[in-house]
Tab-separated table of C-alpha atoms and ligand atoms in Angstrom:
chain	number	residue	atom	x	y	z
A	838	UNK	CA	0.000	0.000	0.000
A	839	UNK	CA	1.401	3.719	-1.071
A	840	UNK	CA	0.988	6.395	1.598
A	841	UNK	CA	2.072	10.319	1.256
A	842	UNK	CA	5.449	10.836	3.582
A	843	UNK	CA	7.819	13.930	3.724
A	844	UNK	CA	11.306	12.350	3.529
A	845	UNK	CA	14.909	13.667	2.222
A	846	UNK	CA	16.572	11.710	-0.943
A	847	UNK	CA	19.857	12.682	0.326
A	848	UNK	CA	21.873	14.794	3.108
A	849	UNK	CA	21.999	17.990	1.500
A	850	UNK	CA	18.602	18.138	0.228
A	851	UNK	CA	15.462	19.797	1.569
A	852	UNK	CA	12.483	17.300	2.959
A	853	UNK	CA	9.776	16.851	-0.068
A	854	UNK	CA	6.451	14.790	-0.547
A	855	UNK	CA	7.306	11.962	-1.202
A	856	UNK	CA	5.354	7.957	-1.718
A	857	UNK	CA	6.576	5.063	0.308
A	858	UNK	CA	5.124	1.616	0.744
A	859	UNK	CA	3.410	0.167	3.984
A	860	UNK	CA	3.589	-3.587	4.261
A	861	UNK	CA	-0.082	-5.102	4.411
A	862	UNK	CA	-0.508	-6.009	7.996
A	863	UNK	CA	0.702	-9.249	9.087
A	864	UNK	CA	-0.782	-11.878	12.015
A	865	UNK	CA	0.823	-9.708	15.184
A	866	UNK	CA	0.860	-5.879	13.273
A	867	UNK	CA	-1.288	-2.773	13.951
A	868	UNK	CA	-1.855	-0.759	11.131
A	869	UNK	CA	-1.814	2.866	11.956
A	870	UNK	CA	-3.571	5.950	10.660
A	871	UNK	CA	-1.096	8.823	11.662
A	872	UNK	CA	-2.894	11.812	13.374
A	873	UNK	CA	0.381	13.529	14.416
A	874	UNK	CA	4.086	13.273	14.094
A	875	UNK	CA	6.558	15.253	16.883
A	876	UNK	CA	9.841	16.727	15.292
A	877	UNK	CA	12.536	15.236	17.336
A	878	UNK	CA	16.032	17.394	17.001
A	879	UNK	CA	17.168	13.203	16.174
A	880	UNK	CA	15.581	13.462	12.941
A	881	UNK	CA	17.493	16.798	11.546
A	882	UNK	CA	20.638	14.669	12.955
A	883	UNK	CA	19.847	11.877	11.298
A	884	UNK	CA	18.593	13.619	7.956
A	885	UNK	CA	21.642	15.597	7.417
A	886	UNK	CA	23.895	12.715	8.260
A	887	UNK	CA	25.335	14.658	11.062
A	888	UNK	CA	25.541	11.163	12.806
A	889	UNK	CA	26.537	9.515	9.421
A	890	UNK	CA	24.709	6.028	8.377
A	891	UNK	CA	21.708	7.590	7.163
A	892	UNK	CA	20.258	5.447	4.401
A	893	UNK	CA	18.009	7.598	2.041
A	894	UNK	CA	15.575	8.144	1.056
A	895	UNK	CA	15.059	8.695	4.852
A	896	UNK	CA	11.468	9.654	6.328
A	897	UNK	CA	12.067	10.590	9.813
A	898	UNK	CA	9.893	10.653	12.913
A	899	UNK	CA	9.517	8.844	15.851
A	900	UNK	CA	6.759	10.632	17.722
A	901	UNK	CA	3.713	9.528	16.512
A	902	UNK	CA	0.080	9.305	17.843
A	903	UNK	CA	-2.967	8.189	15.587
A	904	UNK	CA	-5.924	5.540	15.324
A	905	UNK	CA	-5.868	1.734	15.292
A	906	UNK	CA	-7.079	0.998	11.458
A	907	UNK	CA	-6.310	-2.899	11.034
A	908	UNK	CA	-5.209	-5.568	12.801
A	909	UNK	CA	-3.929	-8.967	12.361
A	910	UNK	CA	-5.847	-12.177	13.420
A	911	UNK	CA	-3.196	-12.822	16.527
A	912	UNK	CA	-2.919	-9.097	17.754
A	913	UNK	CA	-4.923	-9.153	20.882
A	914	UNK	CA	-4.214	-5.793	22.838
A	915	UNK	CA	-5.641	-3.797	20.079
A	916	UNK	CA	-8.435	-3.201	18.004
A	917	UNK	CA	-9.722	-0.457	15.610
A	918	UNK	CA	-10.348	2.296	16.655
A	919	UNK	CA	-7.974	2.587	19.542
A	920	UNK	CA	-5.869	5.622	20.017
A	921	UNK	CA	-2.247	4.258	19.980
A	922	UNK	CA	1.226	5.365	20.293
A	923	UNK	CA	4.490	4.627	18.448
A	924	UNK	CA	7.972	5.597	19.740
A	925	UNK	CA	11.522	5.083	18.443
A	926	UNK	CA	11.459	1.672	18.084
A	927	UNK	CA	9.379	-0.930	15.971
A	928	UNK	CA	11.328	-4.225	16.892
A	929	UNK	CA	13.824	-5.523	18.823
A	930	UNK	CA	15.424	-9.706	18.894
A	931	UNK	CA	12.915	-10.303	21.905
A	932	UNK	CA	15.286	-12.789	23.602
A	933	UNK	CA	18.399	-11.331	24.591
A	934	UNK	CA	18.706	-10.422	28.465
A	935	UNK	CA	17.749	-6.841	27.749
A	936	UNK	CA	14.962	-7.443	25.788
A	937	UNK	CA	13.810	-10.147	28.443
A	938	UNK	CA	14.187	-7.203	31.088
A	939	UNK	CA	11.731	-5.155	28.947
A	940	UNK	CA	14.687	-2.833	27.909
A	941	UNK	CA	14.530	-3.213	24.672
A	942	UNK	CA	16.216	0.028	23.613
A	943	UNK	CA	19.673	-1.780	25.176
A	944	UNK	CA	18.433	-5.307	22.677
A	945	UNK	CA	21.794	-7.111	22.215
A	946	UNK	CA	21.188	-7.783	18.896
A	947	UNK	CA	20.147	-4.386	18.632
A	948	UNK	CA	16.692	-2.640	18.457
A	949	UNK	CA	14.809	-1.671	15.115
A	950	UNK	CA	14.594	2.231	14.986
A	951	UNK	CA	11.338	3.212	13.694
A	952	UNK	CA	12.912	5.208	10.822
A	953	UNK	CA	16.406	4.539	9.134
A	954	UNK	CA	16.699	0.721	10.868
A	955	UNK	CA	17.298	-2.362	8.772
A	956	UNK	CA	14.260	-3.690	7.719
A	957	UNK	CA	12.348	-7.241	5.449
A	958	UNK	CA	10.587	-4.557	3.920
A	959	UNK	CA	11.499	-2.503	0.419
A	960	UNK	CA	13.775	-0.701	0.334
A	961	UNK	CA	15.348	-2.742	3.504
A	962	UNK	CA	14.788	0.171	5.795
A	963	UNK	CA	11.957	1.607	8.167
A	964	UNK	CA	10.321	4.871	7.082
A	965	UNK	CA	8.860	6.661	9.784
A	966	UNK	CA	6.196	8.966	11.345
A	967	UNK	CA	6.167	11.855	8.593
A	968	UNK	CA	4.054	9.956	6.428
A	969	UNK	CA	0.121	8.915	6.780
A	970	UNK	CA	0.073	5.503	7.969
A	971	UNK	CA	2.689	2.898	9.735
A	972	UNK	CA	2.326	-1.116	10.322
A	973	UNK	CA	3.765	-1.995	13.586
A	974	UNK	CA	4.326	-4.912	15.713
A	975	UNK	CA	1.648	-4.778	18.349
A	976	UNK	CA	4.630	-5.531	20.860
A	977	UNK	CA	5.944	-1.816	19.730
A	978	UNK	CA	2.621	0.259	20.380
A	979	UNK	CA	1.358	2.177	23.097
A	980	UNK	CA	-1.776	3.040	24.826
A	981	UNK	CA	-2.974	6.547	24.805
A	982	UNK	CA	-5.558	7.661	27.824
A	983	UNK	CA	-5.265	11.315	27.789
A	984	UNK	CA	-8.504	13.249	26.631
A	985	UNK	CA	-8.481	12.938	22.548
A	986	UNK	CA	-8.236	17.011	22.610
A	987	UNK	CA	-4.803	16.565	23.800
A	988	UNK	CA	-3.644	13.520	21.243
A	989	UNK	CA	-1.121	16.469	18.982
A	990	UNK	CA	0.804	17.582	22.573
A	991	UNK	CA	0.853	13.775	23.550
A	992	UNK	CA	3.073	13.235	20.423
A	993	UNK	CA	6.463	14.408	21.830
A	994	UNK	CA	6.227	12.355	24.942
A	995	UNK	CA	7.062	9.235	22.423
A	996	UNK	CA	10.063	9.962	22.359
A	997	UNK	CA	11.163	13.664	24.526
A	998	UNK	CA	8.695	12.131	27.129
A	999	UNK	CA	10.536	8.874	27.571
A	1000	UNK	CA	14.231	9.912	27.209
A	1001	UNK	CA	14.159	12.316	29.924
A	1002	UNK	CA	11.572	9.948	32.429
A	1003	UNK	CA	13.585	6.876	32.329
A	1004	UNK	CA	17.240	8.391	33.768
A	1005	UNK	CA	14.697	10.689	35.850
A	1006	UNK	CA	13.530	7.514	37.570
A	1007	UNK	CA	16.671	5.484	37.306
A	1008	UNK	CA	18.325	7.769	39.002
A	1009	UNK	CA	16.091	8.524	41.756
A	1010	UNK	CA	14.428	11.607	40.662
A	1011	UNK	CA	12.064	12.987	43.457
A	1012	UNK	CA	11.519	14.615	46.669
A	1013	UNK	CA	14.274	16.157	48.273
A	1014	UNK	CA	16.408	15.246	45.613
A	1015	UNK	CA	18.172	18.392	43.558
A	1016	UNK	CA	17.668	17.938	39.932
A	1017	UNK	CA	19.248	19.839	37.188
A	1018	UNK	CA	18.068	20.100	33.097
A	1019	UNK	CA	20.194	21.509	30.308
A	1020	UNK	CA	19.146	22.791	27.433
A	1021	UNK	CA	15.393	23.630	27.392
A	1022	UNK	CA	13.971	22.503	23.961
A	1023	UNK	CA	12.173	19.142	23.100
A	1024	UNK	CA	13.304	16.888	25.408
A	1025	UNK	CA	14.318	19.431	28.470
A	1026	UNK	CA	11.441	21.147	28.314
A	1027	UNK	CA	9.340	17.736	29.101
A	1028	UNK	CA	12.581	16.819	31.554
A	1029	UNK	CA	11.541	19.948	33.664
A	1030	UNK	CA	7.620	19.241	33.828
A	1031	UNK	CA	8.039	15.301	34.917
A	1032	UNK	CA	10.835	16.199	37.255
A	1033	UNK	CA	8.733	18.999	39.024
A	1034	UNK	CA	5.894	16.215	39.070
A	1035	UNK	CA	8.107	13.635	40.509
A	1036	UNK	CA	8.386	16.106	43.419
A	1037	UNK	CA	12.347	17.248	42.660
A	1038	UNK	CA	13.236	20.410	43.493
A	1039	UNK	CA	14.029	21.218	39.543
A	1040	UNK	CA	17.058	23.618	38.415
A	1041	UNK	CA	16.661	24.916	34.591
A	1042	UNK	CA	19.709	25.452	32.751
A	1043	UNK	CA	19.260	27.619	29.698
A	1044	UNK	CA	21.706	29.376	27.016
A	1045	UNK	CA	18.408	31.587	26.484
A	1046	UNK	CA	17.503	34.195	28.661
A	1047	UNK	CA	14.238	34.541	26.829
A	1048	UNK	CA	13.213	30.939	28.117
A	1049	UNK	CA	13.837	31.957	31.895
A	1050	UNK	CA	9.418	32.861	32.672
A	1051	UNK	CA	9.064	29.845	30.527
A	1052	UNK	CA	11.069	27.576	32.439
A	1053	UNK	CA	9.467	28.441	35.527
A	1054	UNK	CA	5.853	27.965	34.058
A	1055	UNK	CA	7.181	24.766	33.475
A	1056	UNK	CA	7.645	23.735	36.689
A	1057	UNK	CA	11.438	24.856	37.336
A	1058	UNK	CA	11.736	25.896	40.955
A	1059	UNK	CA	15.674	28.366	39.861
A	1060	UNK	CA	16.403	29.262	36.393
A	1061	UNK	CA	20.243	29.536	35.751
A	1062	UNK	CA	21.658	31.153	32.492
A	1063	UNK	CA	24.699	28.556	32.091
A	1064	UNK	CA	26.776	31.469	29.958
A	1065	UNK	CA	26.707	33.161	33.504
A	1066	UNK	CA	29.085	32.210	35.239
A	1067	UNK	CA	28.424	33.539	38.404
A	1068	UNK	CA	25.246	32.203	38.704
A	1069	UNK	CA	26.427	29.119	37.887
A	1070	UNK	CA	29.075	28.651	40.799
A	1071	UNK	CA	26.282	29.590	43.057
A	1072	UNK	CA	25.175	26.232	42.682
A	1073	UNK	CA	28.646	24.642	43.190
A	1074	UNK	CA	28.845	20.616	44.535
A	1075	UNK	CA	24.767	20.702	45.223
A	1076	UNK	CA	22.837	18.455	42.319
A	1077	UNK	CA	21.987	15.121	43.577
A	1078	UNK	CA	21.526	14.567	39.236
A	1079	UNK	CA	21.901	16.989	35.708
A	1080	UNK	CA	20.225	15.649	32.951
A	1081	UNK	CA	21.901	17.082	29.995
A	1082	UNK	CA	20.092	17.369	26.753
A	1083	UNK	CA	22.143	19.839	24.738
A	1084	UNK	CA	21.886	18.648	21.202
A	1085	UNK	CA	25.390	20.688	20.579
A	1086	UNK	CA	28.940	19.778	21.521
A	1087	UNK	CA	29.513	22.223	24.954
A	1088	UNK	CA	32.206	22.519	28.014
A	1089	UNK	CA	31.196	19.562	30.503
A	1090	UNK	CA	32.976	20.696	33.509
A	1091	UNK	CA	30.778	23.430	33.495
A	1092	UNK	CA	27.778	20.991	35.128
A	1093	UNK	CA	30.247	18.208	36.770
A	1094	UNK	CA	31.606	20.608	39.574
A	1095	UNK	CA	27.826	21.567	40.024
A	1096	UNK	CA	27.220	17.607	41.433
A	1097	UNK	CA	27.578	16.477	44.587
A	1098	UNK	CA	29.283	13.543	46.429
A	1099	UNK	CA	28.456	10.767	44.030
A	1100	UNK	CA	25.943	12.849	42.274
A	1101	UNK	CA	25.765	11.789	37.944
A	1102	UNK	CA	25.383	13.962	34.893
A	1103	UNK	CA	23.434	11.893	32.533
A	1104	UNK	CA	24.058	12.531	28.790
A	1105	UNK	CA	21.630	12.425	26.660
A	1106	UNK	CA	21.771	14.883	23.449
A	1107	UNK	CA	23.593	13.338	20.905
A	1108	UNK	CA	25.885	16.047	19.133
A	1109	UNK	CA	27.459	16.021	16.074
A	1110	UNK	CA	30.658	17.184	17.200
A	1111	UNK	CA	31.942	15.472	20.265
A	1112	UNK	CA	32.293	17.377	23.713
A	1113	UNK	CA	35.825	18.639	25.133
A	1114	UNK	CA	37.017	15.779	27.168
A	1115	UNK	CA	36.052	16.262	30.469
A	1116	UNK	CA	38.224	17.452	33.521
A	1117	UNK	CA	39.569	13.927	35.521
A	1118	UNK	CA	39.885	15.863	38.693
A	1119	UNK	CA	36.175	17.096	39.054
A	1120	UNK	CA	35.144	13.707	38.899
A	1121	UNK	CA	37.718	11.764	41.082
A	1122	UNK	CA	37.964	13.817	44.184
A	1123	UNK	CA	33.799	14.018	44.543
A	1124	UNK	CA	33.456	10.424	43.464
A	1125	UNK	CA	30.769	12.026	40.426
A	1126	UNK	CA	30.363	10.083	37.439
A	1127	UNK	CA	29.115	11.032	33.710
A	1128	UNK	CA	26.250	8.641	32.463
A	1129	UNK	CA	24.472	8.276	29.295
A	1130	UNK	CA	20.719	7.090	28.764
A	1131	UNK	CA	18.789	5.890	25.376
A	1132	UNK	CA	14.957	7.056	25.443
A	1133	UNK	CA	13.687	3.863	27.376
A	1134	UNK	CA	11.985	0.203	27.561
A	1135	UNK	CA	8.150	-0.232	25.994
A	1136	UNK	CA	6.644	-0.999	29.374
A	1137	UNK	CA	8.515	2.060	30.961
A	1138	UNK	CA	7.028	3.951	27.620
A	1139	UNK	CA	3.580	2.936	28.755
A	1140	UNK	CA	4.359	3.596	32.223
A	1141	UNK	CA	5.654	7.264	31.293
A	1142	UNK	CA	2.363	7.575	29.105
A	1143	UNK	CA	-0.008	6.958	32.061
A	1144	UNK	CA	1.852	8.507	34.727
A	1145	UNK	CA	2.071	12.190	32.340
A	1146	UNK	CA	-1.944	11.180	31.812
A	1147	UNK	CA	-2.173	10.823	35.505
A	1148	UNK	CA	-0.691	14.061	36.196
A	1149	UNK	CA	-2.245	16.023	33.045
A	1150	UNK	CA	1.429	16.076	31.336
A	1151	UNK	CA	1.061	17.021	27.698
A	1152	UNK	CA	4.506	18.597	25.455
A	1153	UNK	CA	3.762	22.568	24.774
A	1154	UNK	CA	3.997	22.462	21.048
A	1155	UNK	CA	3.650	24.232	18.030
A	1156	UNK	CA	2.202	22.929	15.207
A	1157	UNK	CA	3.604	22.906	11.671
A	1158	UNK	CA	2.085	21.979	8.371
A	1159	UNK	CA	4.908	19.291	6.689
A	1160	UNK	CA	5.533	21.933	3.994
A	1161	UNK	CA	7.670	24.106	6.678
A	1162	UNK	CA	9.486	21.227	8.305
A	1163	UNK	CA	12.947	22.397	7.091
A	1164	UNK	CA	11.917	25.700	8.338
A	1165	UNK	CA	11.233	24.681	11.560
A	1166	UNK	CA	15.033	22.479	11.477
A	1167	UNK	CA	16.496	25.642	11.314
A	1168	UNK	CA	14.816	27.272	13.796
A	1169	UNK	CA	15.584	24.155	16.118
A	1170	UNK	CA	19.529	24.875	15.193
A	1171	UNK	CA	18.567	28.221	16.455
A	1172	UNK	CA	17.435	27.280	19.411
A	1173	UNK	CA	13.700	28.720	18.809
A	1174	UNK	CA	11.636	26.394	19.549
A	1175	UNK	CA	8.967	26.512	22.319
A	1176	UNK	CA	9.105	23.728	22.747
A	1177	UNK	CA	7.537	20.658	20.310
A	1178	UNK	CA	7.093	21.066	16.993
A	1179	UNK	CA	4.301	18.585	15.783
A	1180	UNK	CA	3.370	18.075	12.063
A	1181	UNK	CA	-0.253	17.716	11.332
A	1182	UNK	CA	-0.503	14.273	9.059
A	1183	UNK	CA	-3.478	16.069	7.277
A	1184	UNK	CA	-0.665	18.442	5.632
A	1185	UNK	CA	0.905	15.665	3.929
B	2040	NAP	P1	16.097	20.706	20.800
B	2040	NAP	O1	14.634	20.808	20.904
B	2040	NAP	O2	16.805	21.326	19.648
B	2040	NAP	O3	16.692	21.266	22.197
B	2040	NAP	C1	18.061	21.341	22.487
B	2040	NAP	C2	18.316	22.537	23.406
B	2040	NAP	O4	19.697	22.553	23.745
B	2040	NAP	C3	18.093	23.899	22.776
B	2040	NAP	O5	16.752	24.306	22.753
B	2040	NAP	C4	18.951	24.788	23.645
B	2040	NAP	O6	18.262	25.104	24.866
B	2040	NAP	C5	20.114	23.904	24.000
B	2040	NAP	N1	21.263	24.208	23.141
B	2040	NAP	C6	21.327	24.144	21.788
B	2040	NAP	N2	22.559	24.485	21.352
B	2040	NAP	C7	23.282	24.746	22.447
B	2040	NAP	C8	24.643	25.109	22.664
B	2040	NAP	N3	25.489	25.305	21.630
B	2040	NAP	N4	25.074	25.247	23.935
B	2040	NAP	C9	24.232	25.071	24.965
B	2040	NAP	N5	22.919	24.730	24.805
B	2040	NAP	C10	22.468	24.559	23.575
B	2040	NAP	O7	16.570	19.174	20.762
B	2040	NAP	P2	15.843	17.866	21.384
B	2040	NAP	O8	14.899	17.310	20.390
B	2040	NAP	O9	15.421	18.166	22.748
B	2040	NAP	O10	17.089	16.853	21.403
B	2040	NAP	C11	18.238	17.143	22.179
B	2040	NAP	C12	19.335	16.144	21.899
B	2040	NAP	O11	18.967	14.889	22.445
B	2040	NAP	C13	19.636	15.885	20.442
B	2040	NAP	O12	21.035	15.714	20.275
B	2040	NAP	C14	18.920	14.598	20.153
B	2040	NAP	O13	19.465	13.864	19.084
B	2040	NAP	C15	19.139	13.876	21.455
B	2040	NAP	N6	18.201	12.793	21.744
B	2040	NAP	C16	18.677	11.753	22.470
B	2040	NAP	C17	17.841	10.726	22.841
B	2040	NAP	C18	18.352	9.593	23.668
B	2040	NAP	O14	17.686	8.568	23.758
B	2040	NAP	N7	19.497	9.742	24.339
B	2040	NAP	C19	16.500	10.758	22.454
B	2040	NAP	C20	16.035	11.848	21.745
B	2040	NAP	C21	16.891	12.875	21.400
B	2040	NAP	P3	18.427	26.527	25.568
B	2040	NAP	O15	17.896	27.537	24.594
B	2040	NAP	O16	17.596	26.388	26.788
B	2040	NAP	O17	19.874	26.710	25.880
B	2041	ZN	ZN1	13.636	11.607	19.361
């Protein structure tokens, strides 16, 4: 079956319309009518090859939401109808120790990304989310159960959502713990509002000024501007955690002699460029350590979905007809976006 999808035909090439095939759906798959689509800042990466191994054409997105339009005779958690989710991945080997620990994003035989992963079907890789329809494993889709009104702003929590609740949680996120988020776009935007509802006293770091009544709207408790450095040493050896989620190469040290005792800055933008190796000394004589985190397990996806329902948790987003989506790249690379940008599948 042909669908409409925006995708890029190489690196250096603006996104166009584009037609891509969907496999019929097969005895475990949910076929998927694509409301929305978020724009993760993983997709420009991965468009422009500023990761390299992008395999083209490539149709990006991994933060979609829509409606349950077919299913196969063995799928028994869905039907039609059903408002579903799917994230960044679509498979993973299912019996390696990872996968059998339902982290599936660590799979030892590695995971299937939803876009750009080796694939059975033509052309032998997955297209993803900016496009009207996707067949998934039932295995690989969510549950939605916030009110339909909200189903665009529940988009982003596929994949911002996860990445920033599953090191909040791993590493203790909560009351009377001191939590720290860099970089306030996509994913530290949601970082900040599922922190401050885990009960953390929340610390926004932010290269914008502009951002700063933001931030605290979103449930930041201090707003530091990280060029300042003044403000930052007033907040010298007190985070109990810093989730970093700066999608640019930046000084490290910075945020390390901002930890604690045994307190962790968890990585988890992705640059291009690598970061200046970090300072030996600010991590040895405080016992701190650097971490790194990959978005996070399905049942931990469901479990993020239902606790941000719980809590009324939705991404603030703007919307953006497919058309503009290079427009709104650069504006990402700019820093300018508050905070989600969600394509509307109708603008295919
Ligand atoms: P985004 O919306 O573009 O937000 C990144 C934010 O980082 C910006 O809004 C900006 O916030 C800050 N920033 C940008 N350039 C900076 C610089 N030179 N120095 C300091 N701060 C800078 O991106 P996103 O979608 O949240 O993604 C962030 C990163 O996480 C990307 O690298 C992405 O690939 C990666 N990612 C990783 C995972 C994972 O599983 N580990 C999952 C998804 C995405 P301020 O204006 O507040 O400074
Ligand atoms: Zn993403």
């Amino acid at each position: 079956m042909s669908v409409k999808a925006y995708g890029a035909i190489a690196a250096d090439n603006p996104l166009e319309p584009m037609a891509i095939a969907r496999r019929a759906p097969g005895p475990r798959d949910v076929q998927v009518e694509i409301a929305y689509c978020g724009v993760c800042h993983s997709d420009l990466h991965t468009v422009r090859s500023e990761w390299g191994g992008t395999r083209y054409p490539c149709v990006p997105g991994h933060e979609i939401v829509g409606k349950v339009s077919a299913v196969g005779a063995e799928v028994k958690g869905f039907q039609v109808g059903d408002t579903v989710g799917v994230g960044c991945m679509v498979d993973s080997c299912g019996h390696c120790a990872a996968c059998g620990e339902g982290l599936e994003q660590y799979c030892e035989n590695g995971f299937t990304g939803t876009y750009n992963g080796a694939t059975a079907d033509p052309p032998g890789h997955t297209f993803g989310g900016y496009s009207q329809r996707i067949v998934v494993d039932e295995r690989f889709v969510l549950r939605i159960r916030h009110p339909e009104a909200q189903l665009a702003a529940v988009a982003p929590l596929l994949c911002a959502g996860i990445t920033t609740y599953s090191p909040l949680r791993h590493w203790n996120a909560g009351p009377g713990k001191k939590v720290g988020i860099v970089g306030i776009g996509g994913l530290g935007h949601m970082g900040i509002k599922i922190a401050h509802a885990m009960g953390a006293h929340v610390v926004a770091f932010t290269t914008s000024e502009g951002k700063r009544r933001d931030a605290h709207a979103l449930g930041a408790d201090e707003v530091v501007i990280s060029r300042d450095a003044a403000q930052m040493q007033a907040h010298a050896g007190s985070f109990d955690m810093i989730l970093d989620t700066v999608a640019a190469s930046h000084d490290l040290d910075a945020f390390t002699s901002l930890l604690k005792r045994d307190g962790t800055l968890v990585l988890v933008g992705v640059p291009e460029h690598p970061h200046p190796s970090p300072a030996i000394g600010n991590l040895v004589f405080k016992r701190r350590a650097i971490a790194g985190s990959l978005i996070g397990g399905i049942a931990e996806t469901q479990e993020m979905l239902d606790f941000c329902a719980g809590h009324g948790l939705v991404a603030d987003i703007e919307m953006v007809a497919a058309r503009d989506i290079d427009k709104a790249y650069d504006r990402m690379v700019r820093s300018d976006v508050k905070y989600r940008f969600v394509i509307d599948a109708a603008t295919l």
